[in-house]
Amino acid sequence: MLDIFKKAQENKYAVGAFNVSNLEQIKAIFLAAQNLKSPIIISASEGEAEFIGKKHLRAIIDSYKKETGVEVILHQDHGKSFETIKDSIDAGYDSVQFDGSKLSFEENIEKTKRIVEYAQSKGVKNVEAEFNHLEGQSALIEKIELKKENFTDPSQAKDFVERTGVDALAVVIGNLHGVFKDCQNPKLDIDRLKEIREAVGQDVNLVLHGGSGIAEDDIKEAVKNGIVKINVNTELRMAYTNSLKKTLEDNPDQITPYKIMPLVVEAVQKVVEEKIKLFGSDNKL
Ligand code: G3H
Ligand code: ZN
């Protein structure tokens, strides 16, 4: 198991996995982590990684890591194919997620197993998988009704992790991608989480996707009951875009990027700091 998760498990906190696609977001996350002495996971989806470039991402993160001393891992978020995952591993990522949630259970197991084998052969110690599809997208979304029958089933989770050998599992327990336009995201099913934790055992890390828009008490309960990684994207995108819009509106004649972007960085940093404190990963470096 990666050290970052071992420590989180032992000390009952979760590490935030923050999505990025540009330098300002990376800078904001590192400033927050450095300020609060927190480990972090920098995550990029297929689209985000394509924009910034996987090798550039690796190099920028290494540079910040060296300068700040922050414990960080670079993670492939929602990789949808073997090729994507291989590409990320070859670019030097520390951790990968294969998202086969749109495949049949058996096909997902086959593909996940192949990825686990490749990752292990390259010394990558964290493969995360997902077999229940998580609804929504990282944006402000219309309300959707989540059905309990689509939540992660504990015995299926046990079967999946045993047959694939994955290190981490993304669970569906009432979470979703994005934030409802009225900001009232559904509640998490903590009892279901406890049952999953019990079924898969301590060697598998449980991951909560859709970390935006979830009530603080739910997050705290989820962390208490075994979640060690929480993915956050939408709230960071909102902070970035809202702050950029406001800065441009307030300063219509300003055209200098390095004078426009500090407020954007500050807005993203503020959200990351709130999440770090909520997840309990502050003062853990
Ligand atoms: O994989 C990324 C996350 O699950 C982000 O979810 O956009 O709801 O914060 P979110
Ligand atoms: Zn996700």
Coordinates of C-alpha atoms and ligand atoms in Angstrom, one line a residue:
M1 CA 0.0 0.0 0.0
L2 CA 1.2 3.5 -0.7
D3 CA 2.5 5.3 2.4
I4 CA 0.1 8.2 2.0
F5 CA -2.9 5.8 2.4
K6 CA -1.3 3.7 5.1
K7 CA -0.9 6.8 7.3
A8 CA -4.4 8.0 6.5
Q9 CA -5.9 4.6 7.5
E10 CA -3.9 4.4 10.7
N11 CA -4.8 7.9 11.8
K12 CA -8.3 8.0 10.4
Y13 CA -8.3 10.9 8.0
A14 CA -8.8 11.1 4.2
V15 CA -6.4 12.6 1.6
G16 CA -8.0 15.0 -0.9
A17 CA -7.6 14.2 -4.6
F18 CA -7.9 17.5 -6.3
N19 CA -8.4 17.7 -10.1
V20 CA -6.3 19.9 -12.2
S21 CA -5.7 20.9 -15.8
N22 CA -3.5 23.9 -15.5
L23 CA -0.7 25.6 -13.5
E24 CA -2.9 28.0 -11.5
Q25 CA -4.8 25.1 -10.0
I26 CA -1.6 23.2 -9.2
K27 CA -0.2 26.3 -7.6
A28 CA -3.3 26.8 -5.5
I29 CA -3.4 23.2 -4.3
F30 CA 0.3 23.3 -3.3
L31 CA -0.1 26.6 -1.5
A32 CA -3.0 25.1 0.5
A33 CA -1.1 21.9 1.3
Q34 CA 2.0 23.8 2.3
N35 CA 0.1 26.2 4.5
L36 CA -1.8 23.4 6.3
K37 CA 1.0 20.8 6.2
S38 CA -1.2 18.3 4.4
P39 CA -0.4 15.4 2.0
I40 CA -2.3 15.7 -1.3
I41 CA -3.2 13.8 -4.4
I42 CA -3.1 15.6 -7.7
S43 CA -5.6 14.1 -10.0
A44 CA -6.3 14.5 -13.7
S45 CA -9.0 12.9 -15.8
E46 CA -8.4 11.9 -19.4
G47 CA -9.5 15.3 -20.7
E48 CA -7.7 17.3 -18.1
A49 CA -4.4 15.4 -18.6
E50 CA -4.7 15.8 -22.4
F51 CA -4.9 19.6 -22.0
I52 CA -1.8 19.9 -19.8
G53 CA 0.2 16.9 -21.0
K54 CA 1.0 14.0 -18.8
K55 CA 4.8 14.5 -18.8
H56 CA 4.5 18.2 -18.2
L57 CA 2.2 17.4 -15.3
R58 CA 4.7 15.0 -13.8
A59 CA 7.5 17.5 -14.2
I60 CA 5.6 20.4 -12.7
I61 CA 4.5 18.3 -9.7
D62 CA 8.0 17.1 -9.1
S63 CA 9.2 20.7 -9.1
Y64 CA 6.6 21.8 -6.6
K65 CA 7.2 18.8 -4.4
K66 CA 10.9 19.5 -4.2
E67 CA 10.3 23.2 -3.4
T68 CA 7.5 22.7 -0.9
G69 CA 8.3 19.4 0.7
V70 CA 4.6 18.4 0.4
E71 CA 3.9 14.7 0.2
V72 CA 2.1 14.3 -3.1
I73 CA 1.1 11.6 -5.5
L74 CA 0.0 12.0 -9.1
H75 CA -3.1 10.1 -10.0
Q76 CA -5.0 9.1 -13.2
D77 CA -8.6 9.8 -12.6
H78 CA -11.3 7.8 -14.4
G79 CA -9.0 6.1 -17.0
K80 CA -11.4 4.4 -19.4
S81 CA -9.0 2.1 -21.2
F82 CA -5.9 0.0 -20.8
E83 CA -4.1 2.4 -23.2
T84 CA -4.9 5.5 -21.1
I85 CA -3.6 3.8 -18.0
K86 CA -0.5 2.5 -19.6
D87 CA 0.3 5.9 -21.0
S88 CA -0.1 7.4 -17.5
I89 CA 2.1 4.8 -15.9
D90 CA 4.7 5.2 -18.6
A91 CA 4.6 9.0 -18.0
G92 CA 5.5 8.3 -14.3
Y93 CA 2.2 8.5 -12.5
D94 CA 2.2 7.1 -8.9
S95 CA -1.4 5.9 -9.0
V96 CA -4.2 5.1 -11.5
Q97 CA -7.9 4.5 -11.6
F98 CA -9.5 2.3 -14.1
D99 CA -13.1 3.1 -14.5
G100 CA -14.8 0.2 -16.1
S101 CA -18.2 1.1 -14.6
K102 CA -19.9 1.1 -17.9
L103 CA -18.8 -2.4 -18.7
S104 CA -20.4 -5.6 -17.5
F105 CA -19.2 -6.8 -14.1
E106 CA -17.2 -9.7 -15.7
E107 CA -15.6 -7.6 -18.4
N108 CA -14.7 -5.0 -15.9
I109 CA -13.0 -7.7 -13.8
E110 CA -11.0 -8.9 -16.8
K111 CA -9.8 -5.5 -17.8
T112 CA -9.1 -4.4 -14.3
K113 CA -7.0 -7.5 -13.7
R114 CA -4.9 -6.8 -16.8
I115 CA -4.3 -3.2 -15.5
V116 CA -3.3 -4.5 -12.1
E117 CA -0.8 -6.8 -13.7
Y118 CA 0.7 -4.0 -15.8
A119 CA 0.8 -1.6 -12.9
Q120 CA 2.5 -4.1 -10.6
S121 CA 5.1 -4.9 -13.3
K122 CA 6.0 -1.2 -13.4
G123 CA 6.1 -0.8 -9.6
V124 CA 2.9 1.3 -9.4
K125 CA 1.4 0.6 -5.9
N126 CA -2.1 1.9 -6.2
V127 CA -4.7 0.8 -8.7
E128 CA -8.2 2.0 -8.0
A129 CA -11.3 0.6 -9.7
E130 CA -15.0 1.2 -9.9
F131 CA -17.8 -1.1 -10.9
N132 CA -20.9 0.9 -10.0
H133 CA -21.3 3.8 -12.2
L134 CA -21.3 7.1 -10.4
E135 CA -24.0 9.4 -11.9
G136 CA -23.5 13.0 -12.9
Q137 CA -20.5 15.1 -14.1
S138 CA -18.2 17.6 -12.5
A139 CA -20.4 20.6 -13.1
L140 CA -23.6 22.3 -11.8
I141 CA -26.2 19.8 -12.7
E142 CA -30.0 19.3 -12.6
K143 CA -31.3 17.1 -9.8
I144 CA -31.1 13.4 -10.4
E145 CA -32.7 10.7 -8.4
L146 CA -30.2 8.1 -7.1
K147 CA -31.5 4.6 -6.7
K148 CA -30.4 2.4 -3.8
E149 CA -30.3 -0.6 -6.1
N150 CA -27.3 1.1 -7.9
F151 CA -25.3 1.6 -4.7
T152 CA -22.3 -0.6 -4.1
D153 CA -23.3 -4.1 -2.9
P154 CA -20.9 -5.3 -0.1
S155 CA -20.6 -8.9 -1.3
Q156 CA -20.1 -7.9 -4.9
A157 CA -17.4 -5.5 -3.7
K158 CA -15.7 -8.4 -1.9
D159 CA -15.9 -10.5 -5.0
F160 CA -14.6 -7.7 -7.2
V161 CA -11.5 -6.8 -5.1
E162 CA -10.6 -10.5 -4.5
R163 CA -10.7 -11.4 -8.2
T164 CA -9.0 -8.3 -9.4
G165 CA -6.4 -7.6 -6.7
V166 CA -7.0 -3.9 -6.7
D167 CA -5.7 -1.6 -4.0
A168 CA -8.6 0.7 -3.9
L169 CA -12.3 0.8 -4.7
A170 CA -14.5 3.7 -5.5
V171 CA -17.8 3.2 -3.8
V172 CA -21.3 4.5 -4.6
I173 CA -23.2 5.2 -1.4
G174 CA -25.4 8.2 -2.4
N175 CA -22.5 10.3 -3.8
L176 CA -22.5 11.7 -7.4
H177 CA -20.4 13.8 -9.6
G178 CA -21.2 17.5 -9.6
V179 CA -23.3 19.8 -7.5
F180 CA -27.0 20.2 -7.8
K181 CA -28.1 23.6 -8.9
D182 CA -29.9 24.1 -5.6
C183 CA -26.7 22.9 -3.8
Q184 CA -28.6 20.2 -1.9
N185 CA -26.8 17.0 -2.8
P186 CA -28.2 13.8 -1.4
K187 CA -27.1 12.2 1.9
L188 CA -24.6 9.4 2.1
D189 CA -25.6 5.9 3.2
I190 CA -23.1 5.4 6.0
D191 CA -24.5 2.0 7.0
R192 CA -23.8 0.8 3.5
L193 CA -20.3 2.1 3.8
K194 CA -19.7 0.2 7.0
E195 CA -20.9 -3.0 5.4
I196 CA -18.6 -2.5 2.4
R197 CA -15.7 -1.8 4.8
E198 CA -16.4 -4.9 6.7
A199 CA -16.7 -7.0 3.5
V200 CA -13.5 -5.9 1.7
G201 CA -11.2 -5.8 4.7
Q202 CA -8.5 -3.3 5.7
D203 CA -6.1 -3.9 2.8
V204 CA -8.4 -2.2 0.3
N205 CA -8.7 1.6 0.4
L206 CA -12.1 3.0 0.0
V207 CA -12.5 6.0 -2.2
L208 CA -15.3 8.6 -2.2
H209 CA -15.8 10.2 -5.6
G210 CA -18.0 13.3 -6.0
G211 CA -16.6 15.1 -3.0
S212 CA -18.2 18.4 -4.0
G213 CA -21.6 19.4 -2.5
I214 CA -21.7 16.7 0.2
A215 CA -22.8 17.9 3.7
E216 CA -19.8 18.3 6.1
D217 CA -21.3 15.9 8.7
D218 CA -21.6 13.2 6.0
I219 CA -18.0 13.7 5.0
K220 CA -16.9 13.4 8.6
E221 CA -18.9 10.2 9.1
A222 CA -17.5 8.7 5.9
V223 CA -14.0 9.4 7.0
K224 CA -14.7 7.9 10.4
N225 CA -15.9 4.8 8.7
G226 CA -13.0 4.1 6.4
I227 CA -12.9 6.5 3.4
V228 CA -9.2 7.4 2.9
K229 CA -9.4 9.3 -0.4
I230 CA -11.9 11.9 -1.4
N231 CA -12.1 13.3 -4.9
V232 CA -13.0 17.0 -5.4
N233 CA -13.4 18.7 -8.7
T234 CA -16.6 20.7 -9.2
E235 CA -16.2 23.0 -6.2
L236 CA -12.6 23.9 -7.5
R237 CA -13.9 24.5 -11.0
M238 CA -16.6 26.8 -9.5
A239 CA -14.1 28.8 -7.4
Y240 CA -11.8 29.1 -10.4
T241 CA -14.4 30.2 -12.9
N242 CA -16.5 32.5 -10.7
S243 CA -13.4 34.3 -9.4
L244 CA -12.0 34.7 -13.0
K245 CA -15.3 36.1 -14.2
K246 CA -15.5 38.5 -11.3
T247 CA -11.9 39.7 -11.6
L248 CA -12.4 40.4 -15.3
E249 CA -15.7 42.2 -14.7
D250 CA -14.1 44.3 -11.9
N251 CA -11.0 45.1 -14.0
P252 CA -12.2 45.4 -17.6
D253 CA -9.0 47.0 -18.8
Q254 CA -6.7 44.6 -17.2
I255 CA -5.0 42.3 -19.8
T256 CA -1.9 41.0 -17.9
P257 CA -2.3 37.4 -16.9
Y258 CA -0.1 37.5 -13.8
K259 CA -2.2 40.4 -12.5
I260 CA -5.5 38.7 -13.2
M261 CA -4.7 35.2 -11.9
P262 CA -3.6 35.7 -8.2
L263 CA -7.3 36.2 -7.1
V264 CA -8.2 33.0 -9.0
V265 CA -5.4 31.1 -7.3
E266 CA -6.5 32.5 -3.9
A267 CA -10.1 31.4 -4.5
V268 CA -9.1 27.8 -5.4
Q269 CA -6.6 27.7 -2.5
K270 CA -9.4 28.7 -0.1
V271 CA -11.6 25.8 -1.2
V272 CA -8.7 23.3 -1.0
E273 CA -7.9 24.5 2.5
E274 CA -11.5 24.0 3.7
K275 CA -11.5 20.5 2.3
I276 CA -8.1 19.6 3.8
K277 CA -9.5 20.7 7.3
L278 CA -12.7 18.8 6.7
F279 CA -10.9 15.6 5.7
G280 CA -8.6 15.9 8.7
S281 CA -5.4 15.7 6.7
D282 CA -3.9 19.0 8.1
N283 CA -0.8 18.8 10.2
K284 CA 0.0 15.3 8.9
L285 CA 3.3 16.1 7.0
Ligands
G3H1 O1 -13.2 12.0 -10.0 C1 -13.4 13.1 -9.7 C2 -14.4 13.4 -8.6 O2 -15.2 12.3 -8.4 C3 -15.0 14.7 -8.5 O3 -16.3 14.9 -8.1 O4 -16.8 17.0 -9.3 O5 -18.4 16.1 -7.6 O6 -16.2 17.0 -6.8 P1 -16.9 16.3 -8.0
ZN2 ZN -15.0 10.7 -10.0

